[in-house]
Amino acid sequence: MSSAYQLKPWTQVVTPHSDILSGNLDNATYAASLSLVVRQDPNCPPVYRNARDFFNATYLTTALKKLLTDVLKSLRGDAGDRVLQLRTPFGGGKTHSLISLYHITKNRSDLQSITQLDELPNPGDVRVAHFIGFEAGAIKGIEIDDSPPIFTPWGYLAWQLGGHQAYSLLATEDQQKVAPGNEVWRKILGDTPNLILIDELLVFVESAMAVQVGDSNFGRQVLIFIQKLTEIVRELPKTVLVYSLQASVAESFGNEGLLSALDKLVSRIDAKKEPVSGDEVMQVIQRRLFSNIGDTAIIQEVARQQAELFRRLRESYADTNREKQEIQQQADLLADRILVSYPFHPDLIDLMYYRWGTLPSYQRTRGALQFLAAATYALWEAKDNSWLITPGSIPFDNDIVKNAFFSQVGARDAYSSVLISDLTGRKAKVKTVDNRIAADAPALSHLKVGTRLSSAILMYSFGTRGGDKGVLEQEITSACLAPGLDRTTITAALSDLREELLHLHYVGQRYRFETKANLNKLIADEEGKVSSDEVLQKIQEELNKTLPNIRGKVVWPKDAAAIPDKVKQFSIVYLEPSWADKSKDLVLVDALNWLENRGNDKREFKNALAFVVPNKAQMDKAREGARTALAISELIEKKNKKKGSSEELEELNELTSKAKDATSEIVAAVRRLYEYILLPLPDTSGEKPVRLESVDLQSQLNTSQNLQERVLDALKNYVFETTTASKLVSLSGLENPDKEYIAGEELVSYFFRFPTLPKMLGVEGIKKSILKAIEQGLIGYVPSMTISGEIPVVDNSNLISFEKVIPADELDLAGYLLSPSLVNKLRTVKSPEIVETIIKDAEEDNTVKLIYGSGDSGSTTKRRVAEEKQTVEYKSDASSIERTVLLDIVNGKKPARYYKLTSSTDKAKIFQLFEVLQALSDKAEGMTITIEVQAHTQDSFDLNWIRNAIEEPLDEMDIRASTRLE
């Protein structure tokens, strides 16, 4: 089968009957009337009035064919049922069956060469009489040309069977409205073939009950007549009586007793027939509405492909092989049913026949013909390009279709506003869904997915099947399947419809339209009460759930000052919602400004930040979801305070379901909230020191639910946990002969200050690299060192770590990293003497500790450890000074080049001490001072004073210091 056939729409395959093509869709066209046919009334459509046209447009169902066969055989004198009851709902084929019997017996000669009739028995000439309850009046009777009025069913039947002669036999009984005796009817009927057709008898009996006849009433006399007639017909070999009864109490105008009485009156003799049943109604509709059904090969291909769409859809719900086998069987059955329902989808016929069939206003076959004829005409005129006419194809914006619809389901006044609001109006809510889907998937725009689903749901909203109102998602999906329209799209569209439409209800997993507005309007009103700040707070709460409770993140800083500086930790800055409204150019300018400055100060740690920028569309979705979630939460709280009626409990359940949907919407929007990252990198063009590199974040959506992890994953080629030992040494500059040492803290700060260096997540990774470099002998480490002249000195060379493993907790970044050459020098150079001065005021408990070292920093003389040298000590109770001098100096064998002083004093003499130190400074070529001050007060040190008077002056003089306040 070629693709041309595969895609051929039904409008290019079938040919509707002329009445549809001409737009002749009057109800009378499909409301058959036996009386009009008998009278050959020109107002009767030719398709009913003309016997040949009638059978050309009639599909002989199995039941109808058997009915015709049985009646014709009995008229021929064969054995069989002679009293037949047609009992089906309104529109179920009763009148059509009576007309079939009338034409096949009255006009057999006009029906030659109609294949489906050729094999039926032919009893020859048959006298045919009919009585229709709606046509006759219980008081005035029936007017006959050139004859006085006839008042009773027996009078009218006799007149049709034998004219004036037959009527005269029971004229008195007719005028007095008394049931005639059996013998009279035996004379009238005789041995010739007679067919008596009675339709809507119950209606006439109901009216006749009101007419008094002696001690009885007219209705009672009619019942007696029918009883007698059935007994007589049973006796006669060539007479058949076929009559109809309503199928239910509702259809019998509520007269259950009369219906039961009439049923029991004749049930001993009659055989009950149902002219149309099961899938045969599809072929009845097919034959009546279309003069040519088209190429069978095309129809078979459409059936196959539609069944395949169904199979793939249902298998997406299946879990086991057994379920898949059952689905395949269902798909095969669907293909078979499409062959007999084409161009209609079987689900469309089913919902009308079974669901609408429970409605008192619906007339099954007749109603289906009337409605489907209107839909076929409207879609034909619109050149519909679908494979099949499905429940979703019904064009409710067409007035003819809409009127036919309400004629069958009722509730015109109640549901007109529903259609205007949600489906057909100029501002109908469904158009929002149509446009949204068309924007996301332009290839589906012609399907109008929202309208398609809504139309189908409206069709399913009337009547019930199995007592359940509405339609399940699987049912609606199966009924609306089309090429390119899959389960995912339909599910998403249904979700959108639940949020947009005002009269669509979703209860117990079933969709249905109701005249009462759903909760969407109530929610919309409540949303208007939610403030913007509340919305942003809700979004931030959801955002924080996606971020771990660790360092390294800054969420929604209000300005650059809110982003910390000088923190040895790589920080990710999640910019707040207003950034989503900025252009990309403005985002770059503002982010670069935040990188360079921290309020009024210059930012130092510029290599420790990344800015994550929000997406406008997702921010809008998050706002919408948050506002809805907050509104629903408020409504749920109000509902919980009330005593719940069943209706309120249903609404509460629906609100709870909507709350979950709203929360899911926020979560989904927050997950996609941030679009890209701005990362500071060196500007290789030379225009500026730093540029901001854009790094895509959307491609990381599937890597983790944790937003921080996704950001770090996106930055894995830019930001590192650690670096190699060799690279660290290279970045430290210790490979340069001119640089032999660097403070650990200084090297660490480089990684966070300068964008030219690798970006590190934190200090721990750098420490690991330092430890590795020490172990490998690439650098050395000493916890403290005196910087004096060109060659630093250490108190104890044993404290130098080199080519050894040291524990991580012993690596103090306040210490120094050494080049291998400096390690060798320090291990061979004698440490200088250190002079410590401790000034202590025991009474005030104030201590000032001063450590001074002075000497010839340029000396290269190698010295042994001090303890190996002989010294001379000077002590005296009369002096506050304790002196120790090398013996070689005392003996004049070597010059005194190093001086160490330890002293203690109270705060009153501190300035005199500094005068002495100044004198020493003037004399020494180099001097190192370490001061430790311990001070206390009975009151409290003012924090601002400490900062302004002590710490800031030291900072301005670039003097290293550490403080502790307790």
mmCIF file of C-alpha atoms in Angstrom, residues 623-893:
data_model
loop_
_atom_site.group_PDB
_atom_site.id
_atom_site.type_symbol
_atom_site.label_atom_id
_atom_site.label_comp_id
_atom_site.label_asym_id
_atom_site.label_seq_id
_atom_site.Cartn_x
_atom_site.Cartn_y
_atom_site.Cartn_z
ATOM 1 C CA ARG A 623 6.265 32.197 39.596
ATOM 2 C CA GLU A 624 3.045 30.831 38.109
ATOM 3 C CA GLY A 625 3.437 27.486 39.851
ATOM 4 C CA ALA A 626 4.337 29.101 43.181
ATOM 5 C CA ARG A 627 1.395 31.482 43.041
ATOM 6 C CA THR A 628 -0.980 28.609 42.248
ATOM 7 C CA ALA A 629 0.490 26.383 44.960
ATOM 8 C CA LEU A 630 0.117 29.112 47.581
ATOM 9 C CA ALA A 631 -3.464 29.829 46.490
ATOM 10 C CA ILE A 632 -4.407 26.147 46.610
ATOM 11 C CA SER A 633 -2.756 25.761 50.012
ATOM 12 C CA GLU A 634 -4.905 28.584 51.329
ATOM 13 C CA LEU A 635 -8.066 27.042 49.842
ATOM 14 C CA ILE A 636 -7.243 23.640 51.342
ATOM 15 C CA GLU A 637 -6.796 25.253 54.736
ATOM 16 C CA LYS A 638 -10.207 26.915 54.422
ATOM 17 C CA LYS A 639 -11.860 23.678 53.274
ATOM 18 C CA ASN A 640 -10.372 21.740 56.182
ATOM 19 C CA LYS A 641 -11.975 24.147 58.642
ATOM 20 C CA LYS A 642 -15.442 23.356 57.325
ATOM 21 C CA LYS A 643 -17.473 20.255 58.005
ATOM 22 C CA GLY A 644 -17.161 18.348 54.762
ATOM 23 C CA SER A 645 -20.163 17.466 52.672
ATOM 24 C CA SER A 646 -19.590 14.890 49.952
ATOM 25 C CA GLU A 647 -19.235 17.724 47.431
ATOM 26 C CA GLU A 648 -16.704 19.562 49.588
ATOM 27 C CA LEU A 649 -14.728 16.358 50.131
ATOM 28 C CA GLU A 650 -14.646 15.845 46.375
ATOM 29 C CA GLU A 651 -13.394 19.406 45.911
ATOM 30 C CA LEU A 652 -10.825 18.877 48.665
ATOM 31 C CA ASN A 653 -9.530 15.788 46.887
ATOM 32 C CA GLU A 654 -9.360 17.720 43.637
ATOM 33 C CA LEU A 655 -7.537 20.576 45.353
ATOM 34 C CA THR A 656 -5.056 18.133 46.842
ATOM 35 C CA SER A 657 -4.428 16.702 43.390
ATOM 36 C CA LYS A 658 -3.983 20.183 41.939
ATOM 37 C CA ALA A 659 -1.619 21.083 44.793
ATOM 38 C CA LYS A 660 0.607 18.168 43.807
ATOM 39 C CA ASP A 661 0.515 19.290 40.174
ATOM 40 C CA ALA A 662 1.410 22.870 41.136
ATOM 41 C CA THR A 663 4.281 21.678 43.310
ATOM 42 C CA SER A 664 5.525 19.491 40.487
ATOM 43 C CA GLU A 665 5.389 22.519 38.195
ATOM 44 C CA ILE A 666 7.523 24.545 40.609
ATOM 45 C CA VAL A 667 10.002 21.706 41.024
ATOM 46 C CA ALA A 668 10.272 21.260 37.251
ATOM 47 C CA ALA A 669 10.697 25.008 36.692
ATOM 48 C CA VAL A 670 13.261 25.342 39.493
ATOM 49 C CA ARG A 671 15.172 22.388 38.070
ATOM 50 C CA ARG A 672 15.432 24.288 34.783
ATOM 51 C CA LEU A 673 15.566 27.709 36.387
ATOM 52 C CA TYR A 674 19.230 28.440 35.757
ATOM 53 C CA GLU A 675 20.308 28.576 32.159
ATOM 54 C CA TYR A 676 24.032 29.304 32.075
ATOM 55 C CA ILE A 677 27.079 30.126 34.235
ATOM 56 C CA LEU A 678 29.368 33.137 33.953
ATOM 57 C CA LEU A 679 32.927 32.237 34.909
ATOM 58 C CA PRO A 680 35.862 34.723 35.215
ATOM 59 C CA LEU A 681 38.765 33.818 32.936
ATOM 60 C CA PRO A 682 41.830 35.740 31.712
ATOM 61 C CA ASP A 683 41.088 38.004 28.763
ATOM 62 C CA THR A 684 43.539 36.774 26.137
ATOM 63 C CA SER A 685 42.610 39.658 23.855
ATOM 64 C CA GLY A 686 44.336 42.012 26.260
ATOM 65 C CA GLU A 687 41.470 44.491 26.327
ATOM 66 C CA LYS A 688 40.697 43.745 29.962
ATOM 67 C CA PRO A 689 42.361 41.614 32.617
ATOM 68 C CA VAL A 690 39.289 39.439 33.048
ATOM 69 C CA ARG A 691 36.408 38.305 30.885
ATOM 70 C CA LEU A 692 33.303 36.270 31.743
ATOM 71 C CA GLU A 693 32.971 32.921 29.963
ATOM 72 C CA SER A 694 29.434 31.563 29.424
ATOM 73 C CA VAL A 695 29.048 27.872 30.322
ATOM 74 C CA ASP A 696 25.816 26.066 29.367
ATOM 75 C CA LEU A 697 23.903 24.529 32.267
ATOM 76 C CA GLN A 698 20.795 23.174 30.518
ATOM 77 C CA SER A 699 22.751 20.238 29.078
ATOM 78 C CA GLN A 700 23.439 19.117 32.660
ATOM 79 C CA LEU A 701 19.731 18.569 33.527
ATOM 80 C CA ASN A 702 20.055 14.791 33.617
ATOM 81 C CA THR A 703 23.243 14.590 35.639
ATOM 82 C CA SER A 704 21.772 15.200 39.094
ATOM 83 C CA GLN A 705 18.715 16.408 40.987
ATOM 84 C CA ASN A 706 21.110 18.502 43.078
ATOM 85 C CA LEU A 707 21.549 21.904 41.451
ATOM 86 C CA GLN A 708 24.934 22.561 43.065
ATOM 87 C CA GLU A 709 26.229 19.244 41.768
ATOM 88 C CA ARG A 710 24.980 20.053 38.265
ATOM 89 C CA VAL A 711 26.730 23.409 38.319
ATOM 90 C CA LEU A 712 29.991 21.864 39.499
ATOM 91 C CA ASP A 713 29.658 19.148 36.874
ATOM 92 C CA ALA A 714 29.280 21.828 34.205
ATOM 93 C CA LEU A 715 32.434 23.506 35.589
ATOM 94 C CA LYS A 716 34.497 20.331 35.900
ATOM 95 C CA ASN A 717 36.869 21.513 33.166
ATOM 96 C CA TYR A 718 37.383 24.847 34.925
ATOM 97 C CA VAL A 719 37.203 24.249 38.678
ATOM 98 C CA PHE A 720 39.223 21.512 40.374
ATOM 99 C CA GLU A 721 39.389 19.770 43.714
ATOM 100 C CA THR A 722 43.187 19.516 43.592
ATOM 101 C CA THR A 723 46.167 20.024 41.322
ATOM 102 C CA THR A 724 49.375 18.128 40.664
ATOM 103 C CA ALA A 725 52.408 18.667 42.858
ATOM 104 C CA SER A 726 54.538 19.757 39.913
ATOM 105 C CA LYS A 727 51.960 22.282 38.749
ATOM 106 C CA LEU A 728 51.661 23.708 42.240
ATOM 107 C CA VAL A 729 55.432 24.174 42.429
ATOM 108 C CA SER A 730 55.405 25.850 39.036
ATOM 109 C CA LEU A 731 52.618 28.223 40.102
ATOM 110 C CA SER A 732 54.417 28.992 43.380
ATOM 111 C CA GLY A 733 57.445 30.401 41.547
ATOM 112 C CA LEU A 734 59.871 28.345 43.664
ATOM 113 C CA GLU A 735 61.420 26.936 40.495
ATOM 114 C CA ASN A 736 62.708 30.447 39.857
ATOM 115 C CA PRO A 737 66.246 30.852 41.306
ATOM 116 C CA ASP A 738 65.354 34.348 42.497
ATOM 117 C CA LYS A 739 62.510 33.038 44.675
ATOM 118 C CA GLU A 740 63.406 30.583 47.404
ATOM 119 C CA TYR A 741 60.400 30.699 49.731
ATOM 120 C CA ILE A 742 56.751 31.696 49.914
ATOM 121 C CA ALA A 743 54.286 31.763 52.791
ATOM 122 C CA GLY A 744 51.727 28.946 52.545
ATOM 123 C CA GLU A 745 48.800 31.299 53.055
ATOM 124 C CA GLU A 746 50.098 33.586 50.339
ATOM 125 C CA LEU A 747 50.349 30.768 47.810
ATOM 126 C CA VAL A 748 46.856 29.571 48.704
ATOM 127 C CA SER A 749 45.449 33.054 48.248
ATOM 128 C CA TYR A 750 46.895 33.182 44.720
ATOM 129 C CA PHE A 751 44.471 30.456 43.620
ATOM 130 C CA PHE A 752 41.488 32.495 44.749
ATOM 131 C CA ARG A 753 42.752 35.929 43.767
ATOM 132 C CA PHE A 754 44.098 35.607 40.249
ATOM 133 C CA PRO A 755 41.979 34.318 37.308
ATOM 134 C CA THR A 756 45.206 33.303 35.558
ATOM 135 C CA LEU A 757 45.597 30.465 38.075
ATOM 136 C CA PRO A 758 43.488 27.301 38.177
ATOM 137 C CA LYS A 759 40.261 27.611 40.105
ATOM 138 C CA MET A 760 40.187 25.434 43.208
ATOM 139 C CA LEU A 761 37.114 24.318 45.153
ATOM 140 C CA GLY A 762 38.788 24.875 48.517
ATOM 141 C CA VAL A 763 41.961 24.855 50.592
ATOM 142 C CA GLU A 764 42.025 21.115 51.290
ATOM 143 C CA GLY A 765 42.854 20.218 47.719
ATOM 144 C CA ILE A 766 45.737 22.705 47.686
ATOM 145 C CA LYS A 767 47.056 21.303 50.974
ATOM 146 C CA LYS A 768 47.036 17.803 49.479
ATOM 147 C CA SER A 769 49.113 19.058 46.576
ATOM 148 C CA ILE A 770 51.552 20.764 48.982
ATOM 149 C CA LEU A 771 51.938 17.577 51.026
ATOM 150 C CA LYS A 772 52.577 15.602 47.823
ATOM 151 C CA ALA A 773 55.179 18.128 46.672
ATOM 152 C CA ILE A 774 56.947 17.906 50.050
ATOM 153 C CA GLU A 775 56.900 14.110 49.887
ATOM 154 C CA GLN A 776 58.339 14.150 46.365
ATOM 155 C CA GLY A 777 61.068 16.597 47.344
ATOM 156 C CA LEU A 778 59.836 19.330 45.044
ATOM 157 C CA ILE A 779 59.545 21.787 47.920
ATOM 158 C CA GLY A 780 60.315 21.948 51.623
ATOM 159 C CA TYR A 781 58.239 23.195 54.495
ATOM 160 C CA VAL A 782 58.993 24.841 57.821
ATOM 161 C CA PRO A 783 56.279 25.938 60.293
ATOM 162 C CA SER A 784 58.120 29.172 61.193
ATOM 163 C CA MET A 785 61.076 31.086 59.907
ATOM 164 C CA THR A 786 62.814 34.351 60.639
ATOM 165 C CA ILE A 787 63.121 36.575 57.599
ATOM 166 C CA SER A 788 66.400 38.478 58.081
ATOM 167 C CA GLY A 789 68.338 39.727 55.116
ATOM 168 C CA GLU A 790 68.701 37.667 52.020
ATOM 169 C CA ILE A 791 68.838 34.312 53.762
ATOM 170 C CA PRO A 792 65.983 33.522 56.173
ATOM 171 C CA VAL A 793 66.866 31.635 59.308
ATOM 172 C CA VAL A 794 65.087 28.996 61.380
ATOM 173 C CA ASP A 795 65.449 28.277 65.060
ATOM 174 C CA ASN A 796 65.794 24.565 64.510
ATOM 175 C CA SER A 797 66.596 23.011 61.164
ATOM 176 C CA ASN A 798 65.057 19.760 62.359
ATOM 177 C CA LEU A 799 61.666 21.432 61.887
ATOM 178 C CA ILE A 800 62.175 21.526 58.109
ATOM 179 C CA SER A 801 60.153 18.884 56.265
ATOM 180 C CA PHE A 802 61.566 17.700 52.974
ATOM 181 C CA GLU A 803 61.243 14.436 51.083
ATOM 182 C CA LYS A 804 59.077 13.008 53.803
ATOM 183 C CA VAL A 805 55.417 12.320 54.534
ATOM 184 C CA ILE A 806 53.898 14.603 57.107
ATOM 185 C CA PRO A 807 50.340 14.387 58.505
ATOM 186 C CA ALA A 808 47.850 16.836 56.995
ATOM 187 C CA ASP A 809 47.030 18.317 60.401
ATOM 188 C CA GLU A 810 50.710 19.239 60.896
ATOM 189 C CA LEU A 811 50.754 21.391 57.768
ATOM 190 C CA ASP A 812 50.197 24.950 59.002
ATOM 191 C CA LEU A 813 49.678 27.315 56.074
ATOM 192 C CA ALA A 814 51.054 30.101 58.254
ATOM 193 C CA GLY A 815 54.419 28.431 57.692
ATOM 194 C CA TYR A 816 56.674 28.665 54.660
ATOM 195 C CA LEU A 817 57.230 26.623 51.564
ATOM 196 C CA LEU A 818 60.900 26.391 50.585
ATOM 197 C CA SER A 819 62.794 25.700 47.428
ATOM 198 C CA PRO A 820 65.069 22.629 47.605
ATOM 199 C CA SER A 821 68.139 24.891 47.413
ATOM 200 C CA LEU A 822 66.970 26.933 50.382
ATOM 201 C CA VAL A 823 66.305 23.741 52.332
ATOM 202 C CA ASN A 824 69.947 22.776 51.861
ATOM 203 C CA LYS A 825 71.171 26.218 52.947
ATOM 204 C CA LEU A 826 69.007 26.307 56.067
ATOM 205 C CA ARG A 827 70.151 22.865 57.130
ATOM 206 C CA THR A 828 73.795 24.045 57.074
ATOM 207 C CA VAL A 829 73.484 27.636 58.409
ATOM 208 C CA LYS A 830 73.670 28.288 62.212
ATOM 209 C CA SER A 831 70.539 29.794 63.561
ATOM 210 C CA PRO A 832 70.865 33.337 64.907
ATOM 211 C CA GLU A 833 70.443 34.060 68.562
ATOM 212 C CA ILE A 834 67.039 35.358 69.438
ATOM 213 C CA VAL A 835 66.512 37.908 72.120
ATOM 214 C CA GLU A 836 63.225 37.636 73.908
ATOM 215 C CA THR A 837 61.903 40.304 76.143
ATOM 216 C CA ILE A 838 59.011 39.472 78.340
ATOM 217 C CA ILE A 839 57.418 42.296 80.132
ATOM 218 C CA LYS A 840 54.993 41.238 82.745
ATOM 219 C CA ASP A 841 53.083 43.223 85.278
ATOM 220 C CA ALA A 842 52.082 40.595 87.795
ATOM 221 C CA GLU A 843 49.915 42.961 89.697
ATOM 222 C CA GLU A 844 47.974 44.145 86.630
ATOM 223 C CA ASP A 845 48.394 40.798 84.854
ATOM 224 C CA ASN A 846 49.469 42.686 81.708
ATOM 225 C CA THR A 847 52.161 40.981 79.660
ATOM 226 C CA VAL A 848 54.021 42.288 76.640
ATOM 227 C CA LYS A 849 56.390 39.789 74.993
ATOM 228 C CA LEU A 850 58.933 41.184 72.585
ATOM 229 C CA ILE A 851 61.373 39.057 70.578
ATOM 230 C CA TYR A 852 64.210 40.886 68.893
ATOM 231 C CA GLY A 853 66.963 39.489 66.719
ATOM 232 C CA SER A 854 69.694 41.659 65.248
ATOM 233 C CA GLY A 855 72.992 41.089 63.520
ATOM 234 C CA ASP A 856 74.822 41.041 60.251
ATOM 235 C CA SER A 857 72.283 39.577 57.898
ATOM 236 C CA GLY A 858 74.870 39.489 55.136
ATOM 237 C CA SER A 859 77.238 37.157 56.986
ATOM 238 C CA THR A 860 77.882 33.767 55.358
ATOM 239 C CA THR A 861 79.978 32.347 58.200
ATOM 240 C CA LYS A 862 79.004 28.790 59.150
ATOM 241 C CA ARG A 863 78.288 28.395 62.840
ATOM 242 C CA ARG A 864 77.777 25.407 65.079
ATOM 243 C CA VAL A 865 74.906 25.074 67.501
ATOM 244 C CA ALA A 866 75.071 27.626 70.353
ATOM 245 C CA GLU A 867 75.073 24.982 73.054
ATOM 246 C CA GLU A 868 78.498 23.775 71.819
ATOM 247 C CA LYS A 869 80.087 27.208 72.513
ATOM 248 C CA GLN A 870 81.390 28.354 75.916
ATOM 249 C CA THR A 871 79.616 31.392 77.330
ATOM 250 C CA VAL A 872 80.037 33.819 80.183
ATOM 251 C CA GLU A 873 76.948 34.696 82.276
ATOM 252 C CA TYR A 874 76.601 37.967 84.208
ATOM 253 C CA LYS A 875 74.073 38.116 87.083
ATOM 254 C CA SER A 876 73.661 40.549 89.956
ATOM 255 C CA ASP A 877 70.950 41.160 92.524
ATOM 256 C CA ALA A 878 71.649 44.840 92.122
ATOM 257 C CA SER A 879 70.827 44.742 88.387
ATOM 258 C CA SER A 880 67.694 43.800 86.439
ATOM 259 C CA ILE A 881 69.777 42.524 83.519
ATOM 260 C CA GLU A 882 70.925 38.955 82.986
ATOM 261 C CA ARG A 883 73.643 38.806 80.291
ATOM 262 C CA THR A 884 75.121 35.850 78.385
ATOM 263 C CA VAL A 885 78.126 36.469 76.103
ATOM 264 C CA LEU A 886 80.144 33.977 74.051
ATOM 265 C CA LEU A 887 83.620 33.463 75.563
ATOM 266 C CA ASP A 888 85.285 34.074 72.174
ATOM 267 C CA ILE A 889 83.696 37.540 72.106
ATOM 268 C CA VAL A 890 84.851 38.272 75.648
ATOM 269 C CA ASN A 891 88.360 37.141 74.669
ATOM 270 C CA GLY A 892 88.275 39.272 71.540
ATOM 271 C CA LYS A 893 88.562 36.292 69.245
#
